[in-house]
Short mmCIF file of C-alpha atoms and ligand atoms in Angstrom, two decimals:
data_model
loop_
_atom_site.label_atom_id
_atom_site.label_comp_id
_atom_site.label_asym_id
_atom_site.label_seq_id
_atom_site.Cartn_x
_atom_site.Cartn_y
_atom_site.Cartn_z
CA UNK A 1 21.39 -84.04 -57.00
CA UNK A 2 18.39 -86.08 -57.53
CA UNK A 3 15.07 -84.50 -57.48
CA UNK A 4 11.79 -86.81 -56.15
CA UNK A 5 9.36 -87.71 -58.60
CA UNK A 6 6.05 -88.54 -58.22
CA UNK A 7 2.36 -88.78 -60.53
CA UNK A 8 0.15 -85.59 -59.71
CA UNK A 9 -3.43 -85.37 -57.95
CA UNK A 10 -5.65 -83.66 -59.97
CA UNK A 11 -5.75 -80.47 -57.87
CA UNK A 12 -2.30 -80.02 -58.76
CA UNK A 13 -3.08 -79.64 -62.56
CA UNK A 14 -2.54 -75.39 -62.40
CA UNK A 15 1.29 -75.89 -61.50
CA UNK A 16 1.45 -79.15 -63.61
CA UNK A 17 0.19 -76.63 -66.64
CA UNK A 18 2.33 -74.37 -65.36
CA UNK A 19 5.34 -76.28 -66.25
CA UNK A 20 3.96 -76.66 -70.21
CA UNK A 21 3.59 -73.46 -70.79
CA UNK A 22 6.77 -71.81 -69.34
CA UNK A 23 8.67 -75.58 -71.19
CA UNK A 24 6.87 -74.47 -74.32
CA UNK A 25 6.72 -70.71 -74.16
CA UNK A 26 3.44 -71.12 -74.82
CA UNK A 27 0.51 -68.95 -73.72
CA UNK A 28 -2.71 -71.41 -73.93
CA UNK A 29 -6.20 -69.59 -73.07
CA UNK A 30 -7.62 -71.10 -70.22
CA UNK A 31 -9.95 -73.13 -72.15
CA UNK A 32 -7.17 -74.88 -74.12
CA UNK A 33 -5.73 -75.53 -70.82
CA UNK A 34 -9.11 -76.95 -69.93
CA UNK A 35 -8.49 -79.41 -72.82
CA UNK A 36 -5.40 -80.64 -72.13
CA UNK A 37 -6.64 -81.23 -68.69
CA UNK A 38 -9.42 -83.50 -70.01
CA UNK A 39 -7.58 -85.05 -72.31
CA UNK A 40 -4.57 -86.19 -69.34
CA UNK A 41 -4.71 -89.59 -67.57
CA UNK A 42 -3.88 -88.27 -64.21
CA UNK A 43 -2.59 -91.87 -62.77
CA UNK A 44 -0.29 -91.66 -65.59
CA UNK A 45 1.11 -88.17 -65.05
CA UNK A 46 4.72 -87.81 -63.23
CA UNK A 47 6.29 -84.28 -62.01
CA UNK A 48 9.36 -83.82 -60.35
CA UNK A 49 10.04 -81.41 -57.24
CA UNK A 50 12.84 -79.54 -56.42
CA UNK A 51 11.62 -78.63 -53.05
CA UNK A 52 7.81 -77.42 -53.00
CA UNK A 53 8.64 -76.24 -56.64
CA UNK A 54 7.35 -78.20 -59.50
CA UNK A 55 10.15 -78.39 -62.15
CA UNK A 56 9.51 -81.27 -64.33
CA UNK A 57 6.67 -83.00 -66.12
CA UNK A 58 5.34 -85.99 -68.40
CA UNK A 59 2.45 -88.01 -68.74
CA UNK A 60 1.55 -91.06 -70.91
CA UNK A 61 -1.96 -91.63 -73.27
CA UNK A 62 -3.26 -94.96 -73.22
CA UNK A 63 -3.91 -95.87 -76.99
CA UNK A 64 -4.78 -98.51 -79.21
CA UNK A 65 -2.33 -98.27 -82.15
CA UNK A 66 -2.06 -99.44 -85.52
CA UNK A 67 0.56 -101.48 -86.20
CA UNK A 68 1.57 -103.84 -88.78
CA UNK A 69 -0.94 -107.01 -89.34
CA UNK A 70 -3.12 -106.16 -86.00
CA UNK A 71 -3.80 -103.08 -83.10
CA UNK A 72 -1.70 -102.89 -79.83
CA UNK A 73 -2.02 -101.35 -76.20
CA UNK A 74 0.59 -98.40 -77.10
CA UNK A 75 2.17 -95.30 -74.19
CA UNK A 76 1.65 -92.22 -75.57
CA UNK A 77 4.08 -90.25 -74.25
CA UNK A 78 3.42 -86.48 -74.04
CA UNK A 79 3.66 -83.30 -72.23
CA UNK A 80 7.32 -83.41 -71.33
CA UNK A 81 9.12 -80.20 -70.34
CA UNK A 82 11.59 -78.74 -67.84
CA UNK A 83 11.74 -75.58 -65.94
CA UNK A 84 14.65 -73.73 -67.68
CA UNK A 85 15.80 -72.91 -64.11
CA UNK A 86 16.28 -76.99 -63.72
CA UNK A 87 17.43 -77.95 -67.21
CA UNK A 88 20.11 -79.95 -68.14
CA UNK A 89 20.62 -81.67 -64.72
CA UNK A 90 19.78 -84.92 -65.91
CA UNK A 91 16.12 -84.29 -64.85
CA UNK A 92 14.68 -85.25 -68.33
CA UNK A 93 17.17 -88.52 -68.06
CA UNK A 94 15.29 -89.67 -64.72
CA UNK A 95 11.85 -88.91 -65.53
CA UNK A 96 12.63 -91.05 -69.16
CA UNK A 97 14.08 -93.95 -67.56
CA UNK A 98 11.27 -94.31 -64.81
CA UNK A 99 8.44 -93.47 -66.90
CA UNK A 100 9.68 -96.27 -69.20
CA UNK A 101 9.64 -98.67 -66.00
CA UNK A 102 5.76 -97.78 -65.34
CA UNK A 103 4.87 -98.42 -69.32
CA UNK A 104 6.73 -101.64 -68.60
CA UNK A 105 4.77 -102.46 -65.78
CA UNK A 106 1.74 -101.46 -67.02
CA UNK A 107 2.51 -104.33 -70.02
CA UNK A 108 2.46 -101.67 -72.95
CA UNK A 109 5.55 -103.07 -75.14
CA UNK A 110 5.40 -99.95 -76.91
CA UNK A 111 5.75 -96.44 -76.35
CA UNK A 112 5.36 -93.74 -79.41
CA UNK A 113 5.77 -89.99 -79.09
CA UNK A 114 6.04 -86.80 -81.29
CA UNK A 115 9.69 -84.69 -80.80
CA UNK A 116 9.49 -80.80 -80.43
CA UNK A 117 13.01 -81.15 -81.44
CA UNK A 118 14.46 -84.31 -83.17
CA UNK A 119 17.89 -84.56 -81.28
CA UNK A 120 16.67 -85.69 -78.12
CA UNK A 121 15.20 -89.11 -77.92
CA UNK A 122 17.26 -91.44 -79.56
CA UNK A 123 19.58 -91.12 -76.34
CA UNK A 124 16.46 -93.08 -74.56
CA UNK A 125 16.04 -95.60 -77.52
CA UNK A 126 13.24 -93.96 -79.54
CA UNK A 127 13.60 -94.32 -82.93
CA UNK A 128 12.51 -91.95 -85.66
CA UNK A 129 9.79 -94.76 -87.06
CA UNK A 130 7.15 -92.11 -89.07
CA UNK A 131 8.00 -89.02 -91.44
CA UNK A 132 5.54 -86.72 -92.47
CA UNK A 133 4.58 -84.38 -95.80
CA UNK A 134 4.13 -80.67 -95.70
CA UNK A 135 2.53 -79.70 -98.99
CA UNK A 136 1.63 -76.35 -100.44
CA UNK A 137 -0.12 -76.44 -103.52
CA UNK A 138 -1.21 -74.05 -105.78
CA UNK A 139 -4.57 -74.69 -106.52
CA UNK A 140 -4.72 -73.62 -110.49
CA UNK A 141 -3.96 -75.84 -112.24
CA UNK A 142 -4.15 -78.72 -110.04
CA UNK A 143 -5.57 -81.33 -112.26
CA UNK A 144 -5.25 -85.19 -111.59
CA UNK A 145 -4.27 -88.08 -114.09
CA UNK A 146 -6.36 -89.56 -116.24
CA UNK A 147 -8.08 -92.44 -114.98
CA UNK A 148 -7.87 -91.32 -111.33
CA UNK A 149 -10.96 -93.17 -109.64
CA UNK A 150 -14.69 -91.07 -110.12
CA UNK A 151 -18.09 -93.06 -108.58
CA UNK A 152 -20.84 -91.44 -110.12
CA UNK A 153 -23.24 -92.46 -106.84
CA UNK A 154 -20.60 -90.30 -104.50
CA UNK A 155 -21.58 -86.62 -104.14
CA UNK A 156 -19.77 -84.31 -101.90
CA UNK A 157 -22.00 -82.67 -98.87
CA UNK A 158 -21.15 -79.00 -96.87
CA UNK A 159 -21.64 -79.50 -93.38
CA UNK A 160 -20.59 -78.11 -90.13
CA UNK A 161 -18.33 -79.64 -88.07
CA UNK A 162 -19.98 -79.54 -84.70
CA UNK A 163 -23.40 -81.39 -86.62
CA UNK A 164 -21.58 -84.12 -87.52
CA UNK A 165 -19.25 -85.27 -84.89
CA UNK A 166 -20.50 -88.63 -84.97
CA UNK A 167 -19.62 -89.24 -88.94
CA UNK A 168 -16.31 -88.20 -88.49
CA UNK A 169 -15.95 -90.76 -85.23
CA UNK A 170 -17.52 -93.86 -86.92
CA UNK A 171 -15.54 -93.30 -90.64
CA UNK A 172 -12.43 -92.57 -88.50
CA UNK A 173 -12.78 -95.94 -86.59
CA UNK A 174 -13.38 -97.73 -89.76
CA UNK A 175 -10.09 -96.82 -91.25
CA UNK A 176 -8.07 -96.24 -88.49
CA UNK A 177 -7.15 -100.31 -88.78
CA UNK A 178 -5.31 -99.45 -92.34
CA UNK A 179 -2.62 -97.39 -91.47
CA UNK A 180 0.22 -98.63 -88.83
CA UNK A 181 0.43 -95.08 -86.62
CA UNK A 182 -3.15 -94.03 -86.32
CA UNK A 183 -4.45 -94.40 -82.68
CA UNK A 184 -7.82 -94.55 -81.19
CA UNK A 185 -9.26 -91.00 -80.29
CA UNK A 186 -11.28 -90.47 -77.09
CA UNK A 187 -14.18 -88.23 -76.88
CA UNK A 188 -11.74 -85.51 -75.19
CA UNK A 189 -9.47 -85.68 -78.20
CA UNK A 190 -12.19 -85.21 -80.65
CA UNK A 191 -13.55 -82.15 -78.58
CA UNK A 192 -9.82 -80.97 -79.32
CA UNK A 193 -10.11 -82.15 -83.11
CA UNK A 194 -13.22 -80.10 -83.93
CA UNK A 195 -12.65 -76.86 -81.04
CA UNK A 196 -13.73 -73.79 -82.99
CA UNK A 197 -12.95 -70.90 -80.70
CA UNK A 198 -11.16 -67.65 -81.69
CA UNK A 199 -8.18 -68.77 -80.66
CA UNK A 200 -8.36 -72.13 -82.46
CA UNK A 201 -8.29 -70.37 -85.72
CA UNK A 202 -5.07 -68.76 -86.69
CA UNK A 203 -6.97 -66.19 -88.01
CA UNK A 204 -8.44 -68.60 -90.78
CA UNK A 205 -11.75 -68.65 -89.79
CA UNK A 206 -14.30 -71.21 -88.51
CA UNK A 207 -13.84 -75.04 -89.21
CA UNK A 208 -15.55 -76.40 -92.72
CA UNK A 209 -16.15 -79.60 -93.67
CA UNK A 210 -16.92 -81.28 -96.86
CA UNK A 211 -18.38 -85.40 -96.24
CA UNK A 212 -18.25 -87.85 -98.90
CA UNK A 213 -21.51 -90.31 -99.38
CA UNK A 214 -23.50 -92.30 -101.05
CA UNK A 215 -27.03 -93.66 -100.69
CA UNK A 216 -25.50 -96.24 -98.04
CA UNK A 217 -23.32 -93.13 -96.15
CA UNK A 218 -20.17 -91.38 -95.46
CA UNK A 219 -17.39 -92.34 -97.30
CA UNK A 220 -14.87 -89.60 -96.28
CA UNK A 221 -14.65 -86.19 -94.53
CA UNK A 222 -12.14 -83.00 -94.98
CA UNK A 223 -11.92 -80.78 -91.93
CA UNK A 224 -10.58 -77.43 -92.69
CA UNK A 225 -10.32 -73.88 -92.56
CA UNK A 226 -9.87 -70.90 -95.03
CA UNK A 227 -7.75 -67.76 -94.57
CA UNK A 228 -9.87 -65.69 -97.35
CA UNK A 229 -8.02 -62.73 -98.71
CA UNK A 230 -7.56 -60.83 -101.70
CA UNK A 231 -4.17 -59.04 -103.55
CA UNK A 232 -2.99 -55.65 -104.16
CA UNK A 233 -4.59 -56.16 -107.60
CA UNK A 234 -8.29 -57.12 -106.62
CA UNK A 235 -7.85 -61.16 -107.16
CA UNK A 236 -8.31 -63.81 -105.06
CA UNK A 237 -5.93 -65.03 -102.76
CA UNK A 238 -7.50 -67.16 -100.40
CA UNK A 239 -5.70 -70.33 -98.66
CA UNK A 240 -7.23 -73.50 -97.28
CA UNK A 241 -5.48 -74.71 -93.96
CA UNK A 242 -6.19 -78.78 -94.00
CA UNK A 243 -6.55 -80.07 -91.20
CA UNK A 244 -7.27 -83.54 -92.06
CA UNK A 245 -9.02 -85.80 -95.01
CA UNK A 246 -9.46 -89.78 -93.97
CA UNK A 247 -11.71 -91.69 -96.81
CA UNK A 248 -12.57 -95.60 -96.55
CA UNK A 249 -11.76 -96.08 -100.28
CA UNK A 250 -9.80 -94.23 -103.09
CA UNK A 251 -13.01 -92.54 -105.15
CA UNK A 252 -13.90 -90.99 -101.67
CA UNK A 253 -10.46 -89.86 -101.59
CA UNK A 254 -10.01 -88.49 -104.68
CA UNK A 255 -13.48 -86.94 -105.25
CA UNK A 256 -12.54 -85.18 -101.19
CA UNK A 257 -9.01 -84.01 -102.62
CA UNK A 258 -10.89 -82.48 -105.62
CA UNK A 259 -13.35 -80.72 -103.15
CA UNK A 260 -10.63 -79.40 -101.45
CA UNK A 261 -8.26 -78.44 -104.80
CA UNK A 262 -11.33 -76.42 -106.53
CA UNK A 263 -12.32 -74.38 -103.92
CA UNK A 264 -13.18 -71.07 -105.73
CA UNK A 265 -11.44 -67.70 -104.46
CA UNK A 266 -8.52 -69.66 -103.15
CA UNK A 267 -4.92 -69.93 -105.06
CA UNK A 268 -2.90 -72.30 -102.18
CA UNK A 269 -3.93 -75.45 -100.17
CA UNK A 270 -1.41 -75.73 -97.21
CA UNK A 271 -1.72 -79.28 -95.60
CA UNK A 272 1.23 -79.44 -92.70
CA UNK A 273 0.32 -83.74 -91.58
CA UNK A 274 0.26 -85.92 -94.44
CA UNK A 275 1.51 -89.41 -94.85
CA UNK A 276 4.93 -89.99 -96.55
CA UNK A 277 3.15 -92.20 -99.06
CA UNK A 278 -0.42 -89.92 -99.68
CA UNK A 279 -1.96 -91.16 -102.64
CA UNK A 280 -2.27 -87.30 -103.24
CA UNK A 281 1.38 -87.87 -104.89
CA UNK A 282 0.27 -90.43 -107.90
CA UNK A 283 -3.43 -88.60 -108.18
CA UNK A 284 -1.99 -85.46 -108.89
CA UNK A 285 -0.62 -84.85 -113.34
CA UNK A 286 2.02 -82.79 -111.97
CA UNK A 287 3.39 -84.20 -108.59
CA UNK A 288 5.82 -81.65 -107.97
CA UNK A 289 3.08 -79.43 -107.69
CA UNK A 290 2.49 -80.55 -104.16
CA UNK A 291 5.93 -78.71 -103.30
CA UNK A 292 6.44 -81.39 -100.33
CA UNK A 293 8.44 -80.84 -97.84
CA UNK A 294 9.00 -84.11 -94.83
CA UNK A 295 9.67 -83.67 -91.37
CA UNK A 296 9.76 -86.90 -88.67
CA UNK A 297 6.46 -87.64 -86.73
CA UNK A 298 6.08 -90.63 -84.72
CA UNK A 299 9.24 -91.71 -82.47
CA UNK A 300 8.77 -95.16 -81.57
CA UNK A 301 10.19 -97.18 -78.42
CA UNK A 302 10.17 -101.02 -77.61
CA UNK A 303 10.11 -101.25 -73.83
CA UNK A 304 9.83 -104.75 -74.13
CA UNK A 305 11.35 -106.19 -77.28
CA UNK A 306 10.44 -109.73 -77.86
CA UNK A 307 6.64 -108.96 -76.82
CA UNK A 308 6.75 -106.18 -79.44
CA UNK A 309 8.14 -107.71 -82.14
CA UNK A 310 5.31 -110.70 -81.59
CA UNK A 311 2.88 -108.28 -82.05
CA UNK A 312 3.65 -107.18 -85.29
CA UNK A 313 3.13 -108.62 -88.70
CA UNK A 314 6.00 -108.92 -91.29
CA UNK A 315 6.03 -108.39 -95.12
CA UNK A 316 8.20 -111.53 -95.80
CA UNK A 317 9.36 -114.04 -93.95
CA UNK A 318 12.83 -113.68 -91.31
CA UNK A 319 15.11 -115.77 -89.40
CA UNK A 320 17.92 -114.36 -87.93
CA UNK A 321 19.50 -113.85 -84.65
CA UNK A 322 19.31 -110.17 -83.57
CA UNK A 323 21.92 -108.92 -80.72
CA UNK A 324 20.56 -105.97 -79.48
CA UNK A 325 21.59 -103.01 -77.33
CA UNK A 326 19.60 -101.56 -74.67
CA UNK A 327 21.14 -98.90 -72.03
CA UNK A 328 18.30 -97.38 -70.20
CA UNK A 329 16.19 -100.70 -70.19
CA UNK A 330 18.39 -103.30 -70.07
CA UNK A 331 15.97 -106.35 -69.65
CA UNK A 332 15.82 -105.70 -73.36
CA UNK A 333 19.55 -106.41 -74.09
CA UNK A 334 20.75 -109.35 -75.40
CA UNK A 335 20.16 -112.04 -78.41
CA UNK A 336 17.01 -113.02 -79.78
CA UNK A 337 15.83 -115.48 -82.62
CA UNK A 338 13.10 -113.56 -84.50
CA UNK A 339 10.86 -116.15 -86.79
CA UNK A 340 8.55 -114.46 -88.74
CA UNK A 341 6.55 -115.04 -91.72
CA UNK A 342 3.48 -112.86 -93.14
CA UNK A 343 1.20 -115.13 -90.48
CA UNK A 344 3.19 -114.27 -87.52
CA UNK A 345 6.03 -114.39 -85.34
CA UNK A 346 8.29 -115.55 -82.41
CA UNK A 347 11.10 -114.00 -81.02
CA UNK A 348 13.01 -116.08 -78.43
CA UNK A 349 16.14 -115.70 -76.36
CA UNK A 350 18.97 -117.08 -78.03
CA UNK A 351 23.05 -117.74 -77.08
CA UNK A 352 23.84 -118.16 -81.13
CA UNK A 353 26.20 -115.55 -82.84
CA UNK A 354 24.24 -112.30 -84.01
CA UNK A 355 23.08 -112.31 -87.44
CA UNK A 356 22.87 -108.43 -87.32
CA UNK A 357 23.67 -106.17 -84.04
CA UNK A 358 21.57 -103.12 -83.53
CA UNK A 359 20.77 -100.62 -80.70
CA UNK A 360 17.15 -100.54 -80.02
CA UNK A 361 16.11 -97.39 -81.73
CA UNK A 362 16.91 -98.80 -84.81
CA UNK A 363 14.23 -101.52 -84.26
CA UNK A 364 12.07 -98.40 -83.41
CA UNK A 365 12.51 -96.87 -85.89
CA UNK A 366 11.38 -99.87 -88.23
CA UNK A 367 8.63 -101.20 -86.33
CA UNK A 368 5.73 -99.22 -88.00
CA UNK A 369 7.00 -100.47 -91.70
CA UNK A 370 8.96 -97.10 -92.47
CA UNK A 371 12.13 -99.31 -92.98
CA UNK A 372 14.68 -97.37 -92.57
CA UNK A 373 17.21 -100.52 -91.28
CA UNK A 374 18.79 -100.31 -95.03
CA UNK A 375 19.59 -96.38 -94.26
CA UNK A 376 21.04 -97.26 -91.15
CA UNK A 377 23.29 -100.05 -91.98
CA UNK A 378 24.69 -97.66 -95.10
CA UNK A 379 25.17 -95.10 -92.41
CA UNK A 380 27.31 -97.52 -89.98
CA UNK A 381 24.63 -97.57 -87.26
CA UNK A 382 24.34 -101.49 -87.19
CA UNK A 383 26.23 -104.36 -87.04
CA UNK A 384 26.23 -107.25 -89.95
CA UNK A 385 27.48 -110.41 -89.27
CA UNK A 386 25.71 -112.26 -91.89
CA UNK A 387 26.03 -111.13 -95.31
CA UNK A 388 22.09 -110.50 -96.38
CA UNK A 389 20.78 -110.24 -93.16
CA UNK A 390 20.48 -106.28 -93.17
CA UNK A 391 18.50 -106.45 -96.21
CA UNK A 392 16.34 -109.75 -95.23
CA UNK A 393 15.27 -107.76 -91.71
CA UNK A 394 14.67 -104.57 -93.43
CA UNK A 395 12.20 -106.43 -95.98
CA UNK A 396 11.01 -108.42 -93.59
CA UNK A 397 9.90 -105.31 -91.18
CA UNK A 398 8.92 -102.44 -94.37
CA UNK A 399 4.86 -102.04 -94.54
CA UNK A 400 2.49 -100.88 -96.68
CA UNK A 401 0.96 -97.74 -96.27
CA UNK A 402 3.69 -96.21 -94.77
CA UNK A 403 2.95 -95.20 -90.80
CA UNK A 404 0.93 -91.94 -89.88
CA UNK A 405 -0.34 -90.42 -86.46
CA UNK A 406 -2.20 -87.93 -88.59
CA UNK A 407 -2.85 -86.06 -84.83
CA UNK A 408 -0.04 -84.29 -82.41
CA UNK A 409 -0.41 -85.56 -78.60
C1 COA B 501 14.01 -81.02 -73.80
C2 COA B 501 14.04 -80.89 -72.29
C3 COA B 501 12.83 -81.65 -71.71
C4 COA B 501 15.34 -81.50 -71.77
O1 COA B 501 15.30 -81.59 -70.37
P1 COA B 501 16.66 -81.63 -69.49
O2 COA B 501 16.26 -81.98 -68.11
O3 COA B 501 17.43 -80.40 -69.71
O4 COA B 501 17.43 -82.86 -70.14
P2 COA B 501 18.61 -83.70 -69.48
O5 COA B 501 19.42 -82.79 -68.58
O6 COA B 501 18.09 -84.93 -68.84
O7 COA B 501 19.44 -84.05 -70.78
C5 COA B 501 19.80 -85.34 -71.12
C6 COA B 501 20.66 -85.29 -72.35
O8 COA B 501 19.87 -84.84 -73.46
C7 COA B 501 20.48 -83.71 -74.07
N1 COA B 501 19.40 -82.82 -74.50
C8 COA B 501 18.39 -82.38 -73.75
N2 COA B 501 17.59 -81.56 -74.47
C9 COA B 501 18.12 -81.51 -75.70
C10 COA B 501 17.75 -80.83 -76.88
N3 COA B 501 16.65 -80.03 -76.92
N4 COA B 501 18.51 -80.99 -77.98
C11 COA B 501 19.61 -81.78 -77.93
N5 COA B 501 20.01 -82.47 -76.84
C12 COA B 501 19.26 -82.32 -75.73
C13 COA B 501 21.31 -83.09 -72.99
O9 COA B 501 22.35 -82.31 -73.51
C14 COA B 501 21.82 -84.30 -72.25
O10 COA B 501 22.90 -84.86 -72.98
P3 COA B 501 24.11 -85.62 -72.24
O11 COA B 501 23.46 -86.76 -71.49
O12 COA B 501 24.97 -86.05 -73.37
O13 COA B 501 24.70 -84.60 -71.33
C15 COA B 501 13.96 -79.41 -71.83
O14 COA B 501 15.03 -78.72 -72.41
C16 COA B 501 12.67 -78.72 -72.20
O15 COA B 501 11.74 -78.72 -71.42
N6 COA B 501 12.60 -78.12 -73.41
C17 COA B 501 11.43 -77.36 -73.84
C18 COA B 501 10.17 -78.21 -74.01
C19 COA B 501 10.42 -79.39 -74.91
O16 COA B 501 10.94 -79.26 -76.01
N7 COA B 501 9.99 -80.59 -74.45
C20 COA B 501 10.07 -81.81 -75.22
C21 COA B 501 8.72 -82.07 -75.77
S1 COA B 501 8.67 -83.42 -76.89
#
């Protein structure tokens, strides 16, 4: 049975909420709802019906992402759930493949998401392309190496959040270029960044911030919060929750990290989103102190191939023939020359025998530099025709940093 599907009108958003919260079994407070609703391109919304009944949803963001060498129109997908009543019918399958024909249409050769669950998007060629760190550290002892980086004209500054909204929005756009994975923010997504309600908290109190500057400005900002407490035995035992710490050069970062690590009354620091490759990890004397654990963040989807992989700048330079398999977009499928060096590339149709054969969330998953092709090919999931060629595309697509979202959509 196929059910219609359709974008919503804005009056619709109650049911269209609806939906996310019974997918999610998640109770949002109205205001949160309120949020979301701000933050949703309604043009770019699609539901599906059984009936009068909504059952389905998605909707897309239109970003600017980071990518390797340059920024790039990006789909944002988010908000997808089924009614439990409707699930596995397929209904996820149709709304994926005809989503993926508006972002085509639209001319976004990319479309990135974050997975509630990581089994089920590499069936429509998303590719696990971003990991993230989990790190709980105890904060005595936390000392960093000698010769980490100290600027005697940067002073940290306690501020409140809501005073101070536009520092955080200009140093965020000036580093939000350096990292393949960070994405524009609209004004609705910082009003969801810095929300300070009851409910926001987790029971760890109001937002703080700490801003690093100089005579000439901000250099950096931590946003956080603090779940104060104290043990059976009268000590300390608070825990800072970070939320997020962006600095436009490495003594802001450090001298922010250090704000952060010496907070008195507090014996953890619990930061859930942090890049694979967080300089945190060669500041810090004892590494394993940062008790890291990864998950995957950003899943990543060409929707058109050969535009994407023009868009992107490469570490080294690559010249191969790739054969690659597409199912649910199959203008994609096919051979390809890529030529790329670090100034740029082409990528043009091609009848010559593959060099390397690959389904296309395997070039997902390496398009934001996290190189995982070498994984891949150890694990049987591509095809090498040409001794070399594995390795040559793999170095040819790795980046440095490593990619980060830093923000859930
Ligand atoms: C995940 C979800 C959207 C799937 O919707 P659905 O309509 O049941 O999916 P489909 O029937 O189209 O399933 C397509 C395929 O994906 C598989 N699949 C779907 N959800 C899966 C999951 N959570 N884990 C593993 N496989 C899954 C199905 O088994 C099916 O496989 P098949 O083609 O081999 O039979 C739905 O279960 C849901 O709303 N979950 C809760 C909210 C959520 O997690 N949303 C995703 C947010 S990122």
């Amino acid at each position: 049975m196929t059910y219609p599907i359709r974008p919503i009108a804005e009056s619709e958003w109650p049911a269209f909420a609806g939906v996310l919260s019974e997918g999610f079994n998640w109770t949002p407070h109205p205001r949160q709802t309120e949020r979301w609703k701000a933050q949703t391109e309604f043009d770019r919304t699609l539901a599906v019906f059984d009936g009068d009944t909504m059952v389905a949803s998605t909707s897309v963001h239109s970003f600017t992402m980071t990518v390797p060498g340059g920024r790039l129109p990006v789909a944002g997908v988010t908000a997808v759930a089924v009614l439990s009543s409707h699930r596995r019918r397929g209904i996820l399958s149709s709304l994926m493949r005809r989503q993926l024909a508006d972002v085509r249409e639209r001319g976004e050769p990319v479309a990135a998401l974050y997975a509630s669950e990581a089994p089920i998007y590499g069936r429509f060629g998303y590719g696990r392309a971003a990991g993230q760190m989990s790190f709980t550290i105890a904060r005595h002892g936390a000392a960093f190496v000698p010769g980490a980086p100290v600027d005697a004209s940067l002073r940290l500054r306690v501020v409140k959040p809501a005073e101070v909204r536009g520092e955080y929005e200009r140093l965020f756009g000036s580093v939000a270029g350096s990292r393949p994975g960070l994405y524009d923010r609209n004004a609705a997504f910082w009003d969801a960044i810095l929300a300070d309600e009851e409910f926001d908290q987790n029971g760890a109190g109001p937002l703080r911030s700490l801003l690093a500057e100089d005579d000439d400005g901000v250099r950096g900002y931590a946003l956080f919060r603090i779940k104060s407490g104290w043990d059976g035995d009268g000590m300390p035992d608070g825990e800072v929750r970070l939320q997020e710490l962006f600095a436009a050069d490495p003594a802001a970062y450090a001298l922010l990290w250090r704000g952060v690590l010496d907070r008195d009354l507090v014996t953890r620091i619990v930061a859930h989103a942090r890049p694979v490759d967080d300089p945190l990890f060669a500041l810090m004397a004892n590494p394993r102190q940062l008790r890291p654990s990864w998950s995957d963040e950003l899943w990543v989807r060409l929707v058109e191939v050969d535009r994407a992989l023009e868009s992107r700048a490469y570490a080294a330079p690559v010249d191969l023939v790739l054969e690659v398999a597409d199912e649910v977009c199959p203008w994609n499928a096919g051979r390809r020359r890529l030529r790329a060096d670090t100034a740029g590339a082409e990528c043009k149709r091609v009848d010559e025998e593959p060099d390397v054969t690959l389904d296309v969330a395997a070039l997902g998953s390496a398009y934001l530099g996290d190189g995982d092709l070498g994984a891949l090919h150890a694990a049987g999931m591509l095809g090498e025709r040409t001794p070399g060629a594995v390795r040559a595309l793999a170095t040819a697509m790795a980046w440095q940093p490593k990619p980060f979202a830093g923000l859930v959509f």
